[in-house]
Coordinates of N, CA, C and O in Angstrom, one line a residue:
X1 N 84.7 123.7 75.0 CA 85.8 124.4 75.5 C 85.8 124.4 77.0 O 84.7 124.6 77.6
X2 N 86.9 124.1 77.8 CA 87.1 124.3 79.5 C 86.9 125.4 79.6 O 87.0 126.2 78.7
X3 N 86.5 125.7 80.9 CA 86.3 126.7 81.7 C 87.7 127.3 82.6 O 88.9 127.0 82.5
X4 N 87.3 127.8 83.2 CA 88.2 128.8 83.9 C 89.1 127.8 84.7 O 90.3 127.4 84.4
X5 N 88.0 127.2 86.0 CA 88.8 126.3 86.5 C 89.6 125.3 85.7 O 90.6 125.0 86.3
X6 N 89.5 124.9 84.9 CA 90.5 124.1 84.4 C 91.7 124.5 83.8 O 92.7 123.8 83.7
X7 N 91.7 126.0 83.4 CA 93.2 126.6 83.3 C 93.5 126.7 84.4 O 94.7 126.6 84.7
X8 N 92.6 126.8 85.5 CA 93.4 127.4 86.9 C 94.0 125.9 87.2 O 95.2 125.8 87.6
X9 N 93.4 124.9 86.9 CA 94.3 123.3 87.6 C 95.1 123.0 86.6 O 95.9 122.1 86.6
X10 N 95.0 124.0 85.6 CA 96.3 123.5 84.5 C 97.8 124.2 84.9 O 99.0 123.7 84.9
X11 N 97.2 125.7 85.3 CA 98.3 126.3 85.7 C 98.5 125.9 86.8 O 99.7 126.1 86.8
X12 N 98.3 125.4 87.8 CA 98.6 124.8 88.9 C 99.9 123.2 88.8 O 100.9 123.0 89.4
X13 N 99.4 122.7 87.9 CA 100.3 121.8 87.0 C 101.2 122.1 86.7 O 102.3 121.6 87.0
X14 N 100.9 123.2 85.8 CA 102.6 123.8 85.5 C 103.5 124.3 86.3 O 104.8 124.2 86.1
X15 N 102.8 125.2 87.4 CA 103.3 125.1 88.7 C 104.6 124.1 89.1 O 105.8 124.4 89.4
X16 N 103.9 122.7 89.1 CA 104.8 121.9 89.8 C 105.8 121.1 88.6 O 106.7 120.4 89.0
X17 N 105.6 121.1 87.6 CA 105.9 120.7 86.6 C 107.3 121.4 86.8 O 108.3 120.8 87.3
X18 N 107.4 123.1 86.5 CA 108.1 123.5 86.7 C 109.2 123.9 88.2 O 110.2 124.6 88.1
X19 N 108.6 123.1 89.5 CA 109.7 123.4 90.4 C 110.0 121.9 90.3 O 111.0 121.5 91.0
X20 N 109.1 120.6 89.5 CA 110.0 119.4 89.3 C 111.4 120.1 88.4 O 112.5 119.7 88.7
X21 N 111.3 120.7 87.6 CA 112.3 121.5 86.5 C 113.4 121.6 87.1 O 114.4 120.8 87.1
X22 N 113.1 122.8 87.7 CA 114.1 124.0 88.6 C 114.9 123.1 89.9 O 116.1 123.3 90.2
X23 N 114.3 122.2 90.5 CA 114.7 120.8 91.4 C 116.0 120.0 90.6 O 117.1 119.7 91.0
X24 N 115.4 119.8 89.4 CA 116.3 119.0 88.7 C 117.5 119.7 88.2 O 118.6 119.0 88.0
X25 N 117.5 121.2 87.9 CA 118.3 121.6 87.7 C 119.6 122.0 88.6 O 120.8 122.3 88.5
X26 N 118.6 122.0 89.7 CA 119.8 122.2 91.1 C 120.4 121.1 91.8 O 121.1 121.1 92.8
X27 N 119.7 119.6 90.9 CA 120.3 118.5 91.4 C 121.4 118.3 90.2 O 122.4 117.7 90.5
X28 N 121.3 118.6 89.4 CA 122.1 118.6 87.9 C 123.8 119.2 88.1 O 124.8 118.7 87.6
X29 N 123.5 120.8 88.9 CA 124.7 121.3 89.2 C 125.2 120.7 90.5 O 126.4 120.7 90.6
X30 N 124.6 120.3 91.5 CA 125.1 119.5 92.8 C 126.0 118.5 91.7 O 127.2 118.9 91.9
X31 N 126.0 117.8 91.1 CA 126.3 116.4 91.0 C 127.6 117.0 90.3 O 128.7 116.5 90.5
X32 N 127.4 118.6 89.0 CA 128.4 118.8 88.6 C 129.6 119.4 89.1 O 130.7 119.6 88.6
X33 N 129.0 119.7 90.4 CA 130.2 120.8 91.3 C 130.8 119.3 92.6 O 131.8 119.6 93.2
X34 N 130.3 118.1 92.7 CA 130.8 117.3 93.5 C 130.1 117.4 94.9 O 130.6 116.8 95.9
X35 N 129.0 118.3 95.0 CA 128.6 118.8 96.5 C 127.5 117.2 96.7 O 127.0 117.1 97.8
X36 N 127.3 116.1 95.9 CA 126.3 115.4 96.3 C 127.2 114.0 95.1 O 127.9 114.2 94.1
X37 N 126.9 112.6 95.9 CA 127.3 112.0 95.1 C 126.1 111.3 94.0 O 125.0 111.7 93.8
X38 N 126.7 110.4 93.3 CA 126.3 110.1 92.1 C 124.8 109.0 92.4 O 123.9 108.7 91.5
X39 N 124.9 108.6 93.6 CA 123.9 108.0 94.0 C 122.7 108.6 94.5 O 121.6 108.2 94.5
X40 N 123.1 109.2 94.9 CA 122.3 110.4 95.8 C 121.2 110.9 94.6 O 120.0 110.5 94.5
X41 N 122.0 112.1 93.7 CA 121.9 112.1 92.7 C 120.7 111.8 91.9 O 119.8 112.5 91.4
X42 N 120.8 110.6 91.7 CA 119.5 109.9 90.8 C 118.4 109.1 91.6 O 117.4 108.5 91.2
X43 N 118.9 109.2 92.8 CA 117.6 109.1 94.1 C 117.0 110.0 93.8 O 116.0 109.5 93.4
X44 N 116.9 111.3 93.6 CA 116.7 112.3 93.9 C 115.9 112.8 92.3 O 114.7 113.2 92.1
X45 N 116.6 112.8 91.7 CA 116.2 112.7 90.3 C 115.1 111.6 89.7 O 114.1 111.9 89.2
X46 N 115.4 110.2 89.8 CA 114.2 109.2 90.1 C 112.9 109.3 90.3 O 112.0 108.8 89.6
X47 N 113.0 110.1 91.6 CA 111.9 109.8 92.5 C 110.7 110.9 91.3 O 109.4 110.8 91.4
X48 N 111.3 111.6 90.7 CA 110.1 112.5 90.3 C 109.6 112.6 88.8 O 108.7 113.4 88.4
X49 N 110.2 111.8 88.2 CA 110.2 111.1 86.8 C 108.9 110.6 86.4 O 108.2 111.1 85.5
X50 N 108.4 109.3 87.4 CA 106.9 109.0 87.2 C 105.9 110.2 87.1 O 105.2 110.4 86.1
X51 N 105.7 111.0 88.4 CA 105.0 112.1 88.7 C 105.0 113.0 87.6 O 104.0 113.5 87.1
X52 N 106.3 113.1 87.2 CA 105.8 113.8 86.1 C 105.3 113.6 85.1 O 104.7 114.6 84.6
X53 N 105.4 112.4 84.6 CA 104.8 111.9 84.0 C 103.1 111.8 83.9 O 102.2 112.4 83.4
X54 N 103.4 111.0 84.5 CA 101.7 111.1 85.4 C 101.1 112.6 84.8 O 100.4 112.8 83.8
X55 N 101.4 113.3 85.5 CA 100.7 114.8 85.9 C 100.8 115.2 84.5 O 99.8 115.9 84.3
X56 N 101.6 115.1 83.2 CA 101.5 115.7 82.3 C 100.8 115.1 81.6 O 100.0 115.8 81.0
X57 N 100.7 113.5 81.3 CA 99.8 112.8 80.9 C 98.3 112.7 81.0 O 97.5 112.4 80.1
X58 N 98.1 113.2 82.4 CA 96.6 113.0 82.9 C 96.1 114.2 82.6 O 94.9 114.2 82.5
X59 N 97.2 115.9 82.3 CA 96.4 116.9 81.9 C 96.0 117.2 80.2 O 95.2 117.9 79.8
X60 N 97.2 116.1 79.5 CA 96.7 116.2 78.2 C 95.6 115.2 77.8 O 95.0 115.3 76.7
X61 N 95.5 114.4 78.7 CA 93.9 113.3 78.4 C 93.1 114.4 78.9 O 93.3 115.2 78.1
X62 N 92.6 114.7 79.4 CA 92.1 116.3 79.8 C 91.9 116.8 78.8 O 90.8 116.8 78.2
X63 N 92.8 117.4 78.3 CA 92.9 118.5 76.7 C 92.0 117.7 75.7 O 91.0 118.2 75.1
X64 N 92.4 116.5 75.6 CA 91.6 115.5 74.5 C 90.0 115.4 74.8 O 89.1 115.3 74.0
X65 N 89.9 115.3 76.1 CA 88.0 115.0 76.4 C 87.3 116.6 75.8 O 86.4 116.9 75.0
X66 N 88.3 117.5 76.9 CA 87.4 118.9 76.6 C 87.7 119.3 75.2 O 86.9 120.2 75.0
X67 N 88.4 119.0 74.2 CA 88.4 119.4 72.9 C 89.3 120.8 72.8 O 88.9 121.9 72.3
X68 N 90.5 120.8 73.3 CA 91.0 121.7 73.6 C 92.6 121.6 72.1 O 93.7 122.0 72.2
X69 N 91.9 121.0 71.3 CA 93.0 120.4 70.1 C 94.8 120.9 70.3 O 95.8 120.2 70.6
X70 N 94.5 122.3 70.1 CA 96.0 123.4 69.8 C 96.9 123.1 70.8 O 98.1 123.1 70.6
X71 N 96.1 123.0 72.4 CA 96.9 122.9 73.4 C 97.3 121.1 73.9 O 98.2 120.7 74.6
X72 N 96.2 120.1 73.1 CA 97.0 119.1 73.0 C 97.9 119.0 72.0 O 98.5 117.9 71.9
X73 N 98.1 119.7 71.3 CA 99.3 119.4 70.2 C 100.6 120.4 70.6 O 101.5 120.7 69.8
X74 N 100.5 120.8 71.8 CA 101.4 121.6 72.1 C 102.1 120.7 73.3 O 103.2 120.8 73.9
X75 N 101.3 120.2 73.4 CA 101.6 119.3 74.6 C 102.4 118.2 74.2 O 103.2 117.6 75.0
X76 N 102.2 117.8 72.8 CA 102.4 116.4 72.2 C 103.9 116.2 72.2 O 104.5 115.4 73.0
X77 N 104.7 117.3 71.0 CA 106.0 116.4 71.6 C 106.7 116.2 72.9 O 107.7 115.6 72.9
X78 N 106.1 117.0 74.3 CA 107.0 116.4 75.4 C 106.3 115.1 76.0 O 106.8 114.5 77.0
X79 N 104.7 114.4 75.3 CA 104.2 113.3 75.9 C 105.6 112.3 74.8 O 106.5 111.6 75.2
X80 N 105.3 112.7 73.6 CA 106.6 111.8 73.1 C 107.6 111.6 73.7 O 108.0 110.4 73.8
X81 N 108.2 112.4 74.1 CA 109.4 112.5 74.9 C 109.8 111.6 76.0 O 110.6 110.6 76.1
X82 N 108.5 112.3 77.2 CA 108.6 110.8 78.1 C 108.5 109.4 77.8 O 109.3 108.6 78.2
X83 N 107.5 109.1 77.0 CA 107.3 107.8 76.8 C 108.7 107.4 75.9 O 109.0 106.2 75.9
X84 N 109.6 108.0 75.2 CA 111.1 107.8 74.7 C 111.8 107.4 75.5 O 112.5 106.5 75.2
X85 N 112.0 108.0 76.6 CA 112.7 108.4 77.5 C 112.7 107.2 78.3 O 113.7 106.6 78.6
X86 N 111.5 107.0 78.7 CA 111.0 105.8 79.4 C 111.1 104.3 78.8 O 111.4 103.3 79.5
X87 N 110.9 104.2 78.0 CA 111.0 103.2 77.1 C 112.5 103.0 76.9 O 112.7 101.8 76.8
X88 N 113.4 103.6 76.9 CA 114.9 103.7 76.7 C 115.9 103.1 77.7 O 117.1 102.7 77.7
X89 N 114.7 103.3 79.0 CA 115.6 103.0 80.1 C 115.9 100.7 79.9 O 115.1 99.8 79.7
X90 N 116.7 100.7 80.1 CA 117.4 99.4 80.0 C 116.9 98.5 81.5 O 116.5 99.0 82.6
X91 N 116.9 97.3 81.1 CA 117.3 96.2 82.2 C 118.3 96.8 83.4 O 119.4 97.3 83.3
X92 N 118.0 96.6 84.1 CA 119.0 96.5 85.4 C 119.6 98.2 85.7 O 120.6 98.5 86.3
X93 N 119.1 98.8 85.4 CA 119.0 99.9 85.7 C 118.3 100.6 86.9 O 117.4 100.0 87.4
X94 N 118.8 101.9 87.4 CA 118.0 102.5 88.7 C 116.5 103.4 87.9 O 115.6 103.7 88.7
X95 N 116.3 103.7 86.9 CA 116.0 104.3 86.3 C 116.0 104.9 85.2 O 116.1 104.3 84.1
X96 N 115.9 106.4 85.2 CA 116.1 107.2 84.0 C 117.4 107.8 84.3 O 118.2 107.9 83.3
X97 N 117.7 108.2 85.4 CA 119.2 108.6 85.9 C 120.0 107.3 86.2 O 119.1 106.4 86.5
X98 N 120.8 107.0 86.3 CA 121.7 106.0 86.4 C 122.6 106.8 87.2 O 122.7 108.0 87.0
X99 N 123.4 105.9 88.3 CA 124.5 106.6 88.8 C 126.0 106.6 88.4 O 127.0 107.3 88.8
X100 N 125.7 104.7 87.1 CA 127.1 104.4 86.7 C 127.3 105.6 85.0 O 128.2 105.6 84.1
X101 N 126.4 106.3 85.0 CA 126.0 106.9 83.8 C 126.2 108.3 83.9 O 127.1 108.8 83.3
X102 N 125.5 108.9 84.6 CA 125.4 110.2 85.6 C 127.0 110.7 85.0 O 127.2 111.5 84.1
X103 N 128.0 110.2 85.7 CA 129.3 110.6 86.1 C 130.3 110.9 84.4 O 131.4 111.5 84.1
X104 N 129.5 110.5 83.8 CA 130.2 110.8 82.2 C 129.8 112.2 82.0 O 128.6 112.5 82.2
X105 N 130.5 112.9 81.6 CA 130.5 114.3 81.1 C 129.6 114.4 80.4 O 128.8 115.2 80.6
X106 N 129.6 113.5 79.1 CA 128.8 113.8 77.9 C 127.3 113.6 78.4 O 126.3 114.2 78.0
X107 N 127.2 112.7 79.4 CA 126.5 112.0 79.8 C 125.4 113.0 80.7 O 124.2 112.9 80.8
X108 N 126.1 113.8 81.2 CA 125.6 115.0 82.5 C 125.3 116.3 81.3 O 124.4 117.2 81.4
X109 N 126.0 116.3 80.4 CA 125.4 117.6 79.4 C 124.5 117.4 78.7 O 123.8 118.4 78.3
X110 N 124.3 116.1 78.1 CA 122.9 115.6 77.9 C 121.7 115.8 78.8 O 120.7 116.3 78.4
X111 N 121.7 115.4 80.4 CA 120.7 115.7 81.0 C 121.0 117.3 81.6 O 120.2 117.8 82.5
X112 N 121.5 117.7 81.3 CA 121.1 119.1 81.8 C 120.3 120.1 80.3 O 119.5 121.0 80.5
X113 N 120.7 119.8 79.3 CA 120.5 120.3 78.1 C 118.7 119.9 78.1 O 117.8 120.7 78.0
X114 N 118.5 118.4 78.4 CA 117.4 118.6 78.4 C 116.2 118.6 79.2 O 115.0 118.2 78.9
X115 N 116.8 119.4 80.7 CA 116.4 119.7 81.8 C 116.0 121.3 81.2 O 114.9 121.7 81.2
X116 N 117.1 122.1 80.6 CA 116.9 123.6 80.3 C 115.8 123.3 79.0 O 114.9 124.1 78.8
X117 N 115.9 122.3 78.3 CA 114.8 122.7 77.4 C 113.4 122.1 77.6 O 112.5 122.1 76.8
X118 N 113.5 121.3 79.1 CA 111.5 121.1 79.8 C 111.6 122.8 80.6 O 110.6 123.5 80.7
X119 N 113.0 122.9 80.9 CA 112.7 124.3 81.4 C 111.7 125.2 80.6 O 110.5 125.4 80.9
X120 N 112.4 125.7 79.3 CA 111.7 126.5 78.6 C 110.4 125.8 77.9 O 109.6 126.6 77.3
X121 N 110.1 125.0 77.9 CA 108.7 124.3 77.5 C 107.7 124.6 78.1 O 106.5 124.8 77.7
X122 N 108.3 124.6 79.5 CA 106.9 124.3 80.4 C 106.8 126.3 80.7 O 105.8 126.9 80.8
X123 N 108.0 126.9 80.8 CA 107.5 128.5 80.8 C 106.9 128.7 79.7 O 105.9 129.5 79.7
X124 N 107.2 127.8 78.4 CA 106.1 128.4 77.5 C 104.6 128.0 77.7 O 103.8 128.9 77.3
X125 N 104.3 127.2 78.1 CA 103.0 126.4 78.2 C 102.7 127.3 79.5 O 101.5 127.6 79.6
X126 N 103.4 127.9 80.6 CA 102.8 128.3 81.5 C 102.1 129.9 80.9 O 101.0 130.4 81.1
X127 N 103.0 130.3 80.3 CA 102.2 131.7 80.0 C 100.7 131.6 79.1 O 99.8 132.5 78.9
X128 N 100.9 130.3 78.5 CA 100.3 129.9 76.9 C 98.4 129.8 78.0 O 97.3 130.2 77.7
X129 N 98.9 129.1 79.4 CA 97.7 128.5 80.1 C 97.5 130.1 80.8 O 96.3 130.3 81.0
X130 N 98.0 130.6 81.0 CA 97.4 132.2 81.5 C 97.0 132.8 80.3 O 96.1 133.6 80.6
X131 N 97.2 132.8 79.2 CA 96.4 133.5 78.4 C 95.5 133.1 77.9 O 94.8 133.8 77.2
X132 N 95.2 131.5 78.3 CA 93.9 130.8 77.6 C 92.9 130.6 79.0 O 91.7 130.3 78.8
X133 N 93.4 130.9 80.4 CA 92.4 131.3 81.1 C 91.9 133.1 80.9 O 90.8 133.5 80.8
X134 N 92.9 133.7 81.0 CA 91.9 134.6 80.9 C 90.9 135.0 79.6 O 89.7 135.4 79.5
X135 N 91.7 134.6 78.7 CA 90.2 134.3 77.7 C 89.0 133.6 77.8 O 87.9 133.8 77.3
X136 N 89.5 132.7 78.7 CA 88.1 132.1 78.9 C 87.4 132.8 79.8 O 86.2 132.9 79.6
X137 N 88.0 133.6 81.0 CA 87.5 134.4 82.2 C 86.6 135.8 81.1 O 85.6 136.5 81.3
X138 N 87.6 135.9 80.2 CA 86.8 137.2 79.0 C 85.0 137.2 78.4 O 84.0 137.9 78.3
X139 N 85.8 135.5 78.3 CA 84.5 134.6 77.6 C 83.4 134.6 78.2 O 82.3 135.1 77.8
X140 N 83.5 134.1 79.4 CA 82.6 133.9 80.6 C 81.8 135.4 81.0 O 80.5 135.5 80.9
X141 N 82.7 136.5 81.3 CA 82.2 137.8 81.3 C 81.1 138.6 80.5 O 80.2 139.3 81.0
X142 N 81.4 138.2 79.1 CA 80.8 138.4 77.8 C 79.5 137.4 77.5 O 78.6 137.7 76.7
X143 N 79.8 136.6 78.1 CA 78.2 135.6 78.3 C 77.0 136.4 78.7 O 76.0 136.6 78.1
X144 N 77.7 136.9 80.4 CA 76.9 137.3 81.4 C 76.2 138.5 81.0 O 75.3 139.1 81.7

């Protein structure tokens, strides 16, 4: 089982996980109110797509070494997700956001739908990692 510090760099994770979130969502309504264009837009959205990746990937190979099972399987379907997501993206494309794409309605309530539901993912995972550090902080106490 991890120790303390490793909920503390997990929640730290989720930390930025979620102001990648909260970022996206305020680039989501820019693009829907006209205050930013469509290019802009998925500059901006782009740029944080790998990272997050990255960062969510490298903390569930983590979960896997320390034997942390429950919270890699909690983790599991948004690693599915990315690599969907990613995999999906086309030839000749800017990315995961597109700007010739972006501008379709259906198109913009898809990515905000599933901007609010990494929203509520990652608040759930963030409380999920405060209660599995202080158990472990419990743990540790109860040793001594």
């Amino acid at each position: 089982m991890a120790g303390p510090l490793f909920f503390c760099a997990q929640l730290v994770d989720s930390a930025i996980q979620l102001f990648f979130t909260i970022y996206s969502i305020i680039t989501l309504s820019d693009i829907e109110c006209d205050y930013i264009n469509a290019q802009e837009c998925c500059k901006r959205l782009n740029q944080f797509v790998l990272p997050e990746m990255v960062l969510h990937g490298f903390f569930s190979i983590l979960f896997l070494f320390t034997g942390n099972w429950i919270l890699l399987a909690l983790n599991l379907p948004l690693i599915v997700w990315h690599v969907f997501r990613y995999q999906k993206v086309s030839k000749g494309r800017l990315g995961v956001y597109d700007p010739t794409e972006i501008h379709n309605r259906a198109n913009l309530r898809q990515f905000q739908r599933e901007v609010y539901a990494k929203l509520g993912f990652h608040l759930i995972l963030f409380f999920v990692y405060i209660y599995s550090l202080v158990v472990s902080l419990v743990g540790m106490a109860n040793e001594a």
